[in-house]
XYZ file of C-alpha atoms in Angstrom:
633
model
C 131.084 232.144 108.380
C 128.382 232.274 111.012
C 125.879 230.645 108.701
C 128.378 228.008 107.594
C 129.193 227.197 111.227
C 125.478 226.953 111.984
C 124.917 224.555 109.087
C 127.855 222.431 110.236
C 126.389 222.376 113.744
C 123.002 221.261 112.423
C 124.578 218.558 110.280
C 126.635 217.366 113.262
C 123.559 217.163 115.497
C 121.547 215.341 112.834
C 124.409 212.936 112.251
C 124.607 212.131 115.950
C 120.823 211.693 116.129
C 120.864 209.428 113.087
C 123.680 207.295 114.511
C 121.960 206.941 117.900
C 118.603 205.994 116.407
C 120.306 203.597 114.003
C 121.892 201.783 116.942
C 118.495 201.554 118.641
C 116.761 200.365 115.465
C 119.309 197.739 114.497
C 119.247 196.234 117.986
C 115.463 196.313 118.137
C 115.136 194.807 114.651
C 117.534 192.008 115.596
C 115.419 191.118 118.637
C 112.118 191.261 116.779
C 113.125 189.125 113.808
C 115.407 186.658 115.511
C 112.809 183.991 116.263
C 109.240 185.030 117.023
C 107.125 186.099 114.065
C 103.488 186.352 113.148
C 102.070 185.926 109.664
C 103.472 189.311 108.678
C 106.899 188.391 110.000
C 106.983 190.507 113.151
C 105.817 190.441 116.747
C 102.956 192.836 117.413
C 102.355 194.459 120.815
C 98.780 193.672 121.852
C 96.708 196.697 122.828
C 96.251 197.325 126.552
C 93.339 199.244 128.060
C 93.729 201.828 130.805
C 91.678 199.586 133.098
C 94.019 196.641 132.521
C 97.349 198.482 132.748
C 98.996 197.802 136.115
C 102.479 199.092 135.415
C 105.829 197.888 134.161
C 107.934 195.527 136.274
C 111.734 195.606 136.246
C 112.886 192.056 137.004
C 116.596 191.557 137.674
C 118.291 188.158 137.612
C 121.177 188.792 139.987
C 122.865 185.393 140.139
C 122.677 181.848 141.485
C 124.344 179.424 143.876
C 124.673 175.990 142.240
C 126.074 172.669 143.483
C 128.769 172.213 140.842
C 130.895 174.263 138.499
C 129.779 174.941 134.947
C 129.044 177.740 132.505
C 125.486 178.813 133.281
C 122.704 180.696 131.560
C 119.261 181.580 132.877
C 115.932 182.175 131.119
C 112.864 184.097 132.261
C 109.525 183.085 130.708
C 106.593 185.458 131.157
C 103.403 185.201 129.155
C 104.274 184.672 125.511
C 107.843 185.901 125.836
C 111.098 184.360 127.020
C 114.399 186.138 127.663
C 117.870 184.796 128.418
C 121.016 186.013 130.090
C 124.535 185.807 128.778
C 126.509 182.638 129.621
C 128.541 182.959 132.820
C 132.148 181.967 133.402
C 132.823 178.482 134.766
C 131.743 178.759 138.389
C 129.427 177.477 141.123
C 128.144 181.001 141.733
C 127.222 182.622 138.412
C 126.553 186.370 138.407
C 124.367 187.774 135.631
C 122.916 191.089 136.886
C 120.575 190.898 133.902
C 117.325 192.810 133.845
C 114.171 192.977 131.780
C 111.057 195.134 131.828
C 107.754 193.253 131.745
C 104.325 194.678 130.970
C 101.820 193.940 133.740
C 98.062 193.779 133.215
C 95.310 193.171 135.734
C 93.998 190.184 133.772
C 97.288 189.230 132.180
C 100.084 186.885 133.249
C 101.751 187.451 136.601
C 103.620 184.169 137.052
C 107.218 184.177 135.833
C 109.320 181.033 135.435
C 113.098 181.187 135.860
C 115.076 178.252 134.404
C 118.810 177.697 134.872
C 120.769 175.667 132.306
C 124.239 174.173 132.197
C 125.831 174.889 128.817
C 128.354 172.114 128.216
C 126.402 170.502 125.375
C 126.663 171.186 121.662
C 123.074 171.138 120.421
C 120.970 171.600 123.531
C 121.854 172.925 126.958
C 120.476 170.952 129.891
C 118.003 172.433 132.361
C 119.238 171.886 135.916
C 116.612 173.719 137.967
C 113.693 176.118 137.837
C 111.509 178.247 140.082
C 108.248 180.131 139.632
C 107.293 183.435 141.224
C 104.246 185.664 141.118
C 105.461 189.166 140.249
C 102.637 190.885 142.150
C 103.137 188.750 145.272
C 106.891 189.315 145.151
C 106.553 193.091 145.137
C 103.825 193.099 147.818
C 105.836 190.889 150.177
C 109.266 192.403 149.598
C 110.509 196.016 149.570
C 110.957 197.398 146.066
C 114.202 196.189 144.461
C 114.980 193.914 147.459
C 116.977 190.851 146.450
C 115.273 187.588 147.367
C 116.429 183.978 147.066
C 114.343 181.196 145.513
C 115.025 177.448 145.600
C 115.736 175.912 142.211
C 113.907 172.606 141.770
C 115.003 169.672 139.650
C 112.202 169.322 137.027
C 112.412 165.523 137.286
C 112.410 165.009 141.052
C 111.454 168.383 142.612
C 114.653 168.152 144.728
C 116.407 171.443 145.484
C 119.463 171.769 143.230
C 120.491 175.374 143.888
C 119.373 178.892 144.678
C 118.654 181.842 142.392
C 118.668 185.499 143.484
C 116.162 187.971 142.035
C 114.965 191.494 142.584
C 111.864 193.196 141.230
C 110.335 196.662 141.218
C 107.121 197.901 139.623
C 106.701 201.338 138.091
C 103.221 202.783 138.413
C 101.818 204.508 135.289
C 102.774 208.011 136.526
C 106.378 206.972 137.145
C 106.457 205.242 133.769
C 105.466 208.518 132.080
C 108.278 210.381 133.859
C 110.898 207.782 132.971
C 109.582 207.662 129.437
C 110.093 211.422 129.085
C 113.614 211.039 130.445
C 114.444 208.360 127.853
C 112.925 210.449 125.062
C 114.969 213.437 126.181
C 118.192 211.379 126.236
C 117.927 210.695 122.494
C 118.706 214.288 121.560
C 120.414 215.546 124.741
C 123.760 215.737 122.977
C 125.639 217.508 125.762
C 123.968 215.249 128.394
C 123.008 218.104 130.705
C 119.495 216.756 131.284
C 117.868 219.641 129.387
C 116.939 220.385 125.786
C 117.995 223.491 123.949
C 115.783 224.708 121.106
C 117.948 222.952 118.481
C 117.853 219.657 120.405
C 114.094 220.036 120.938
C 113.643 220.613 117.174
C 115.512 217.409 116.331
C 113.294 215.481 118.755
C 110.067 216.820 117.206
C 111.301 215.816 113.739
C 112.070 212.298 115.035
C 108.409 211.938 116.044
C 107.412 211.983 112.365
C 104.717 214.640 112.703
C 105.036 217.329 110.002
C 102.383 219.557 111.592
C 104.220 219.541 114.917
C 107.557 220.109 113.153
C 106.171 223.301 111.590
C 105.039 224.492 115.046
C 108.240 223.658 116.919
C 108.815 227.268 118.108
C 105.292 227.397 119.540
C 105.695 223.977 121.164
C 109.059 224.953 122.652
C 107.564 228.077 124.253
C 104.678 226.003 125.603
C 107.096 223.482 127.107
C 109.480 226.054 128.611
C 107.197 226.883 131.530
C 109.748 228.867 133.560
C 111.100 230.735 130.534
C 114.760 229.822 131.097
C 115.359 228.936 127.423
C 115.661 225.168 127.939
C 113.183 222.295 128.433
C 113.664 220.054 131.476
C 112.500 216.448 131.925
C 109.429 217.507 133.916
C 108.554 220.169 131.349
C 108.913 217.674 128.477
C 106.755 215.119 130.324
C 104.059 217.756 130.886
C 104.129 218.793 127.222
C 103.887 215.211 125.938
C 100.982 214.448 128.280
C 99.143 217.639 127.345
C 99.683 217.335 123.601
C 98.699 213.660 123.490
C 95.334 214.713 124.944
C 94.874 217.771 122.684
C 96.842 217.264 119.488
C 99.245 214.254 119.530
C 102.734 215.027 118.308
C 104.115 211.469 118.267
C 103.102 209.650 115.090
C 105.881 207.080 114.916
C 108.286 205.405 117.316
C 111.717 207.061 117.013
C 113.398 203.709 117.788
C 111.766 201.128 115.497
C 109.891 203.476 113.164
C 106.502 201.776 113.637
C 103.402 203.928 113.226
C 101.571 204.650 116.477
C 97.881 205.314 117.005
C 97.688 209.022 117.907
C 94.564 208.466 120.006
C 96.075 205.612 122.033
C 98.366 207.497 124.394
C 98.847 204.586 126.798
C 99.930 201.988 124.238
C 102.166 204.498 122.452
C 103.951 205.141 125.748
C 104.211 201.418 126.578
C 105.502 200.607 123.091
C 108.207 203.258 123.186
C 109.169 202.567 126.807
C 109.877 198.897 126.052
C 111.402 199.800 122.696
C 113.865 202.262 124.233
C 114.848 199.835 126.967
C 115.723 197.145 124.429
C 117.499 199.607 122.194
C 119.824 201.124 124.771
C 121.534 197.873 125.613
C 121.179 198.598 129.340
C 119.275 195.357 129.690
C 121.465 192.340 129.265
C 118.700 189.795 128.692
C 118.151 188.856 125.078
C 114.551 188.572 123.871
C 112.776 187.190 120.835
C 112.259 183.648 122.201
C 108.981 181.796 122.719
C 110.024 179.201 125.327
C 112.956 178.524 127.642
C 113.832 175.385 125.668
C 114.201 177.466 122.518
C 116.259 180.098 124.318
C 118.616 177.442 125.691
C 119.468 175.669 122.439
C 123.140 175.584 121.453
C 124.855 176.446 118.202
C 123.831 173.291 116.304
C 120.139 174.209 116.634
C 120.895 177.772 115.526
C 122.666 176.334 112.480
C 119.607 174.180 111.691
C 117.413 177.292 111.947
C 119.723 179.164 109.608
C 119.456 176.320 107.075
C 115.628 176.212 107.591
C 115.667 172.642 108.931
C 114.008 173.810 112.161
C 111.807 176.728 113.104
C 109.901 178.025 116.101
C 106.641 179.845 115.657
C 103.232 180.359 117.214
C 100.248 179.215 115.225
C 99.520 176.913 112.354
C 102.625 175.169 111.020
C 102.408 173.060 107.897
C 105.084 171.400 105.828
C 108.616 170.494 106.819
C 109.044 173.410 109.243
C 106.613 171.960 111.817
C 109.471 170.807 114.039
C 108.285 172.172 117.387
C 104.838 172.258 118.973
C 104.267 175.358 121.118
C 101.089 175.697 123.210
C 99.902 178.232 125.776
C 99.321 177.153 129.372
C 95.919 178.501 130.433
C 96.841 178.544 134.117
C 100.128 180.437 133.854
C 99.348 182.231 130.551
C 102.819 181.178 129.410
C 103.972 179.525 126.191
C 105.413 176.036 126.665
C 106.965 173.584 124.263
C 105.464 170.124 124.030
C 107.931 167.340 124.762
C 108.237 164.989 121.806
C 111.076 162.875 120.475
C 112.728 164.565 117.469
C 112.934 161.247 115.574
C 109.163 160.863 115.864
C 108.688 164.404 114.536
C 110.818 163.635 111.477
C 108.944 160.405 110.737
C 105.526 162.092 111.093
C 106.580 164.881 108.754
C 107.749 162.342 106.187
C 104.428 160.467 106.308
C 101.770 163.126 106.878
C 103.170 166.216 105.176
C 103.823 164.714 101.754
C 101.857 163.083 98.951
C 104.408 160.245 98.830
C 103.938 159.447 102.522
C 100.161 159.337 102.222
C 100.397 157.250 99.060
C 102.237 154.685 101.152
C 99.271 154.786 103.517
C 96.952 153.923 100.654
C 99.200 151.018 99.641
C 99.083 149.131 102.916
C 100.675 151.329 105.558
C 97.266 151.704 107.258
C 97.217 147.982 107.910
C 100.798 148.195 109.174
C 99.788 150.915 111.651
C 96.841 148.774 112.789
C 99.056 145.752 113.406
C 101.745 147.907 115.035
C 99.170 149.379 117.435
C 97.843 145.937 118.341
C 101.353 144.578 118.858
C 102.452 147.578 120.913
C 99.266 147.391 122.992
C 99.948 143.760 123.884
C 103.561 144.593 124.680
C 102.526 147.392 127.053
C 100.344 144.911 128.956
C 103.286 142.645 129.835
C 105.087 142.673 133.184
C 108.344 143.539 131.393
C 106.824 146.785 130.100
C 106.840 148.219 133.644
C 110.581 148.729 133.211
C 109.786 151.602 130.831
C 107.906 153.604 133.479
C 110.942 155.313 135.147
C 112.369 156.599 131.840
C 108.867 157.774 130.822
C 108.594 159.705 134.094
C 112.053 161.202 133.605
C 111.455 162.366 130.028
C 107.980 163.839 130.560
C 108.477 165.190 134.135
C 105.191 163.668 135.350
C 103.923 164.831 138.749
C 103.457 161.671 140.815
C 102.174 163.645 143.812
C 98.692 163.806 142.243
C 98.565 160.133 141.184
C 96.205 157.978 143.267
C 98.574 155.025 143.729
C 102.365 154.857 144.305
C 104.659 153.747 141.495
C 105.008 150.205 142.879
C 101.286 149.664 142.363
C 101.603 149.531 138.553
C 102.540 146.062 137.275
C 102.539 146.982 133.565
C 103.162 150.133 131.580
C 99.530 150.298 130.484
C 98.351 150.202 134.100
C 100.465 153.296 134.690
C 99.342 154.921 131.434
C 95.665 154.776 132.452
C 96.517 155.861 136.029
C 93.862 157.456 138.222
C 94.351 160.705 140.118
C 93.725 161.457 143.767
C 90.261 162.793 144.675
C 90.235 166.581 144.325
C 93.290 166.655 142.032
C 91.105 168.168 139.303
C 88.563 170.629 140.806
C 85.393 171.007 138.724
C 84.461 174.612 137.923
C 81.022 175.689 139.221
C 80.147 172.131 140.223
C 76.565 173.017 141.148
C 75.794 174.829 137.901
C 74.744 172.593 135.011
C 74.752 175.595 132.677
C 78.567 175.736 132.850
C 80.433 173.212 130.675
C 83.947 172.074 131.654
C 87.010 170.685 129.925
C 86.767 166.912 129.541
C 90.473 166.005 129.557
C 93.981 167.070 130.465
C 94.912 168.172 126.981
C 95.765 170.787 124.391
C 92.450 172.367 123.422
C 91.117 174.066 120.305
C 87.633 175.605 120.274
C 85.637 177.016 117.379
C 82.228 178.573 116.807
C 81.729 176.403 113.731
C 83.264 173.756 111.489
C 84.092 176.521 109.030
C 86.266 178.212 111.657
C 87.957 174.916 112.548
C 88.931 174.230 108.929
C 90.167 177.780 108.486
C 92.397 177.800 111.573
C 93.298 174.169 112.288
C 91.906 171.106 110.499
C 93.357 170.948 106.998
C 91.971 167.604 105.802
C 89.982 168.174 102.634
C 86.952 166.058 103.642
C 86.318 167.075 107.245
C 82.639 167.490 108.119
C 80.281 166.853 111.027
C 78.587 164.078 109.017
C 81.951 162.427 108.409
C 83.000 162.796 112.050
C 79.827 161.251 113.526
C 79.585 158.411 110.987
C 76.637 156.920 109.158
C 74.717 155.700 112.204
C 74.309 159.055 113.974
C 71.824 161.653 112.727
C 73.980 164.807 112.294
C 71.143 167.324 111.814
C 71.197 168.607 115.405
C 74.916 169.346 115.162
C 75.253 170.955 111.743
C 76.880 174.405 112.063
C 77.434 173.702 115.763
C 80.406 174.636 117.939
C 83.412 172.313 117.957
C 85.920 171.638 120.766
C 89.007 169.453 120.208
C 90.765 167.922 123.235
C 94.151 166.508 122.132
C 95.888 164.261 124.661
C 99.663 163.785 124.429
C 101.350 160.596 125.737
C 102.362 162.271 129.024
C 98.808 163.348 129.877
C 96.363 161.795 132.310
C 94.478 159.572 129.855
C 91.077 159.269 131.479
C 88.420 161.496 129.929
C 85.480 163.043 131.769
C 81.970 164.262 130.981
C 81.956 167.996 130.099
C 78.210 168.459 130.736
C 75.522 166.985 132.987
C 72.865 164.838 131.323
C 71.844 161.360 130.170
C 73.875 159.139 127.844
C 71.494 158.266 124.996
C 73.749 155.891 123.082
C 77.252 154.819 122.060
C 78.111 154.258 118.385
C 81.376 152.648 117.281
C 82.906 153.817 113.985
C 85.653 151.657 112.470
C 88.675 153.263 110.874
C 92.421 153.779 110.691
C 94.870 154.753 113.443
C 96.621 157.877 112.182
C 98.443 159.999 114.719
C 96.441 162.933 116.135
C 99.542 165.118 116.387
C 99.083 168.596 114.805
C 101.553 167.609 112.072
C 98.885 165.197 110.785
C 95.827 167.283 111.697
C 97.319 170.268 109.844
C 98.084 168.119 106.786
C 96.037 168.668 103.658
C 96.772 165.111 102.536
C 94.816 163.115 105.138
C 91.590 163.331 107.157
C 92.561 162.219 110.640
C 89.316 162.821 112.522
C 86.943 161.348 109.945
C 89.088 158.310 109.052
C 90.348 157.171 112.468
C 88.669 154.556 114.642
C 86.297 156.294 117.080
C 83.308 155.960 119.394
C 80.505 158.535 119.458
C 78.539 159.112 122.678
C 75.381 161.234 122.464
C 74.549 163.041 125.730
C 71.135 164.669 126.200
C 71.211 167.739 128.473
C 68.730 170.307 129.749
C 71.087 173.270 129.285
C 72.915 172.545 126.015
C 70.531 170.278 124.096
C 72.340 167.278 122.618
C 76.152 167.043 122.870
C 78.202 164.608 120.760
C 81.266 163.298 122.604
C 83.620 161.626 120.118
C 86.569 159.587 121.459
C 89.116 159.110 118.660
C 91.797 156.429 118.604
C 95.313 157.154 117.335
C 98.597 155.477 116.522
C 99.363 153.065 119.399
C 95.851 153.664 120.806
C 93.718 150.857 119.484
C 91.693 150.614 122.673
C 89.003 153.071 123.803
C 87.253 151.977 127.005
C 84.120 153.444 128.607
C 83.111 153.112 132.257
C 79.509 154.292 131.693
C 76.643 152.705 129.768
C 73.642 153.861 127.781
C 70.906 155.382 129.954
C 73.296 156.484 132.724
C 72.741 159.884 134.314
C 76.096 161.657 134.468
C 77.284 164.784 136.249
C 79.851 167.043 134.617
C 83.312 166.003 135.749
C 82.352 162.322 136.102
C 84.779 159.879 134.538
C 83.490 158.592 131.205
C 86.339 156.386 129.979
C 90.023 156.106 129.100
C 92.481 155.537 126.261
C 95.170 152.872 126.409
C 98.802 153.572 125.459
C 99.551 156.451 123.051
C 98.245 159.892 122.186
C 94.565 160.413 121.475
C 91.784 162.963 121.000
C 88.229 163.767 122.064
C 85.999 166.078 120.016
C 82.818 167.587 121.481
C 80.191 168.949 119.120
C 77.489 171.237 120.513
C 74.250 172.222 118.843
C 74.346 175.552 117.004
C 74.159 178.584 119.334
C 73.885 176.410 122.459
C 77.160 177.367 124.150
C 79.184 180.541 124.598
C 82.742 179.242 124.706
C 85.160 181.186 126.916
C 86.800 184.046 125.026
C 90.415 183.148 125.848
C 89.971 179.685 124.317
C 88.421 181.115 121.151
C 91.067 183.830 120.883
C 93.941 181.339 121.143
C 92.279 179.001 118.655
C 91.798 181.930 116.276
C 95.593 182.238 116.303
C 95.931 178.478 115.616
C 97.396 178.157 119.102
C 96.417 175.225 121.313
C 95.600 175.945 124.975
C 96.921 173.609 127.679
C 93.994 172.861 130.021
C 93.076 170.413 132.788
C 89.949 168.381 133.504
C 87.326 170.558 135.170
C 88.449 173.972 133.919
C 85.580 176.083 132.614
C 84.868 175.599 128.911
C 81.829 177.803 128.383
C 78.313 178.755 129.481
C 74.941 177.812 128.060
C 73.443 180.524 125.854
C 70.141 179.944 127.657
C 71.753 181.477 130.745
C 72.537 184.669 128.847
C 69.102 184.730 127.229
C 67.443 184.390 130.630
C 69.452 187.255 132.109
C 68.239 189.775 129.524
C-alpha cells in the first residue's frame, strides 16, 4: 500500500509539473510564432556579453488620460520588439496596468516609444498620440517604480493630445539571479510554501534535461540544503544554481520552451529563462511577437489577410507576393519602424516586378510608358496647382517642418517643397575635421556590403548586376572591382538633397541613359529585372587622399526623371557638402569604394547581412579609411 501510495504521489506530482510546463510552453510558442520569424521560423535571442548586460527593466503601462471617449490600446516599441496591451473599455481614462520586462544592454537600445491607438476601425486602428522615453534616464531621474506622466503628441502636428502614465524599475544582475531562482522554484513548489522538498527538487532537476545531474540528485540536494533542515529555500537554490553553472552546469534546456541552452553561457541562459518564465506565467498582460506598433495595432481584417497569406510581416529579404510591408531599423533609436507606403502602390509593384508577366509587359512598351508618365508627372509637380498636394503629403508622411529652412508658404509648387533645403546644423557631420571618416550621403534606408558578391547574396536579386554594368561603358571599372558597396535608398518622404560622403576632388560626371524602374525593395529584390544597371543614372568620380577613388552613382526612379547637381567637374568638396538633388519621387544613390579602402561600421554591415535596411541621416558616420587602421599598427 505504501509503495502504491508513493507511486500515485509521484504520478500526481509529475502530472502537475507536466500541466504547468505545458501552459508555459503553449503560451510561449504562441508568442514566438505569431508574427516575427527568422529564416528558421522562430525568433532567436541574441547573445549578450557580461560587459554589455545592464539589467532587466520592468516597464508598466498604467493608463492614460485622453480627450475623448473610445476603446484604447497602447503599444511599446523597444529595439526590435513591440508589445501591446489589451483593449480598454470605452472611456476617456483607460487603465491597462500592463507590464513587460525588457533586456537592457550598455550599447543596446534604451529609447522606448509608447503609442496609443483608438480602436473603432475594422482593418487598422488609428494612432492618436505617442511619446518617447529613455529607460535609463527615467530610472535615474525617478524613484524605482514611481509613476510618471508623459505628454502624448499628435504624430502629424506635435500637439499634445493626452497623457500616459508609466512606471519603470530596473533589476541589477544580482537581483535578476535571485528572482530567477524564485521563478524556477515556483515551477515545482506544489504546496506553495516557498521551499522544495526532495521530491519537488528531483522533479526540477529532471526538467532541466541533464541526465548526469538527474543521477546525482541526492548529492545535489545535500549540497543545496546548507542548513540541513531537509528542504531547499530560494536563497539555497540560487546559490546552488550559481555554483553549479560555474563548476558543472545542470541546466541544459529551458523548462518553459524546451530550447537547448549553452552550458558555458550562464548569463544568457539566465536571461533566456527569466524572460521565458515571465511570458509563460501570464502575469504580464502585454502581448509580444510584433515588429512595429503599426503591426501590433492592426484590426481583425489584417489578421484575416495574414491567415490567408495575403499579407505578412517579417524582417529581412522578402520576395514574391508576401512583400507587403517594408520594415527597417532606425539607427538612432535602434528600433524597427515600418515604412509608410500606399497599399495600392505595393500591390501594383508586386504585380509588375515580382512576376514574369509583369516584366514581359515592360519589354513590350511599359518602359516607354513609365518614361512618359515620369515626364508628365514631373511637369505636373512644377505647376502652381500642385502646391495643393503639400498639406496631405505632410499629413500622410508626418514630415518634421521644424528642420526645414523655409516656412510652408515659401513653396509655390510641390516640386519646390520636394527638393526643400534644411536649416543649417539640422544634419551634423560626424568628425567634420577628419577626412579619414566617411559619412552617410543622404537621409535614406541604407545597405552596406564588403563586396558585390555580398550585395547579390543579401539584397540585389537582378541576374545581371555588376560594377561594370552599374558604372556604364564610359567609366573604367578596374579600380572598383571587388570594392565595397553602399546603397542609399530615398523614399518619397525623405529630404531629397544628397551630399558628398568623402572629401576630395570631383574628377568627372558621366550620364548613363536608361529606364525608370522603381527603386523600392520589391523591385530590387526581384529576380526578373535589373534596377540599378538599367535605370537612368549619373556617375560622379571623386578622387580622395584617404579612400582612393569613390564612385558616386545617382540613380533615377519612377517619377524621378530629373537628377540635378550643384557642383561641377574639378570642384574641391568637403564631406557633408551638398552635391545635388532628385526631383519628385523615390530615388537611390550607390557609392562604390575601391577594394579594402574602407572599414564600414559594423552595425551597418550586420543589419545588411540580415537583409535589413538601416534608417540613417546625412552626416552619420559610414566608415573609416583602412589607411587609418594600418597607420595605427
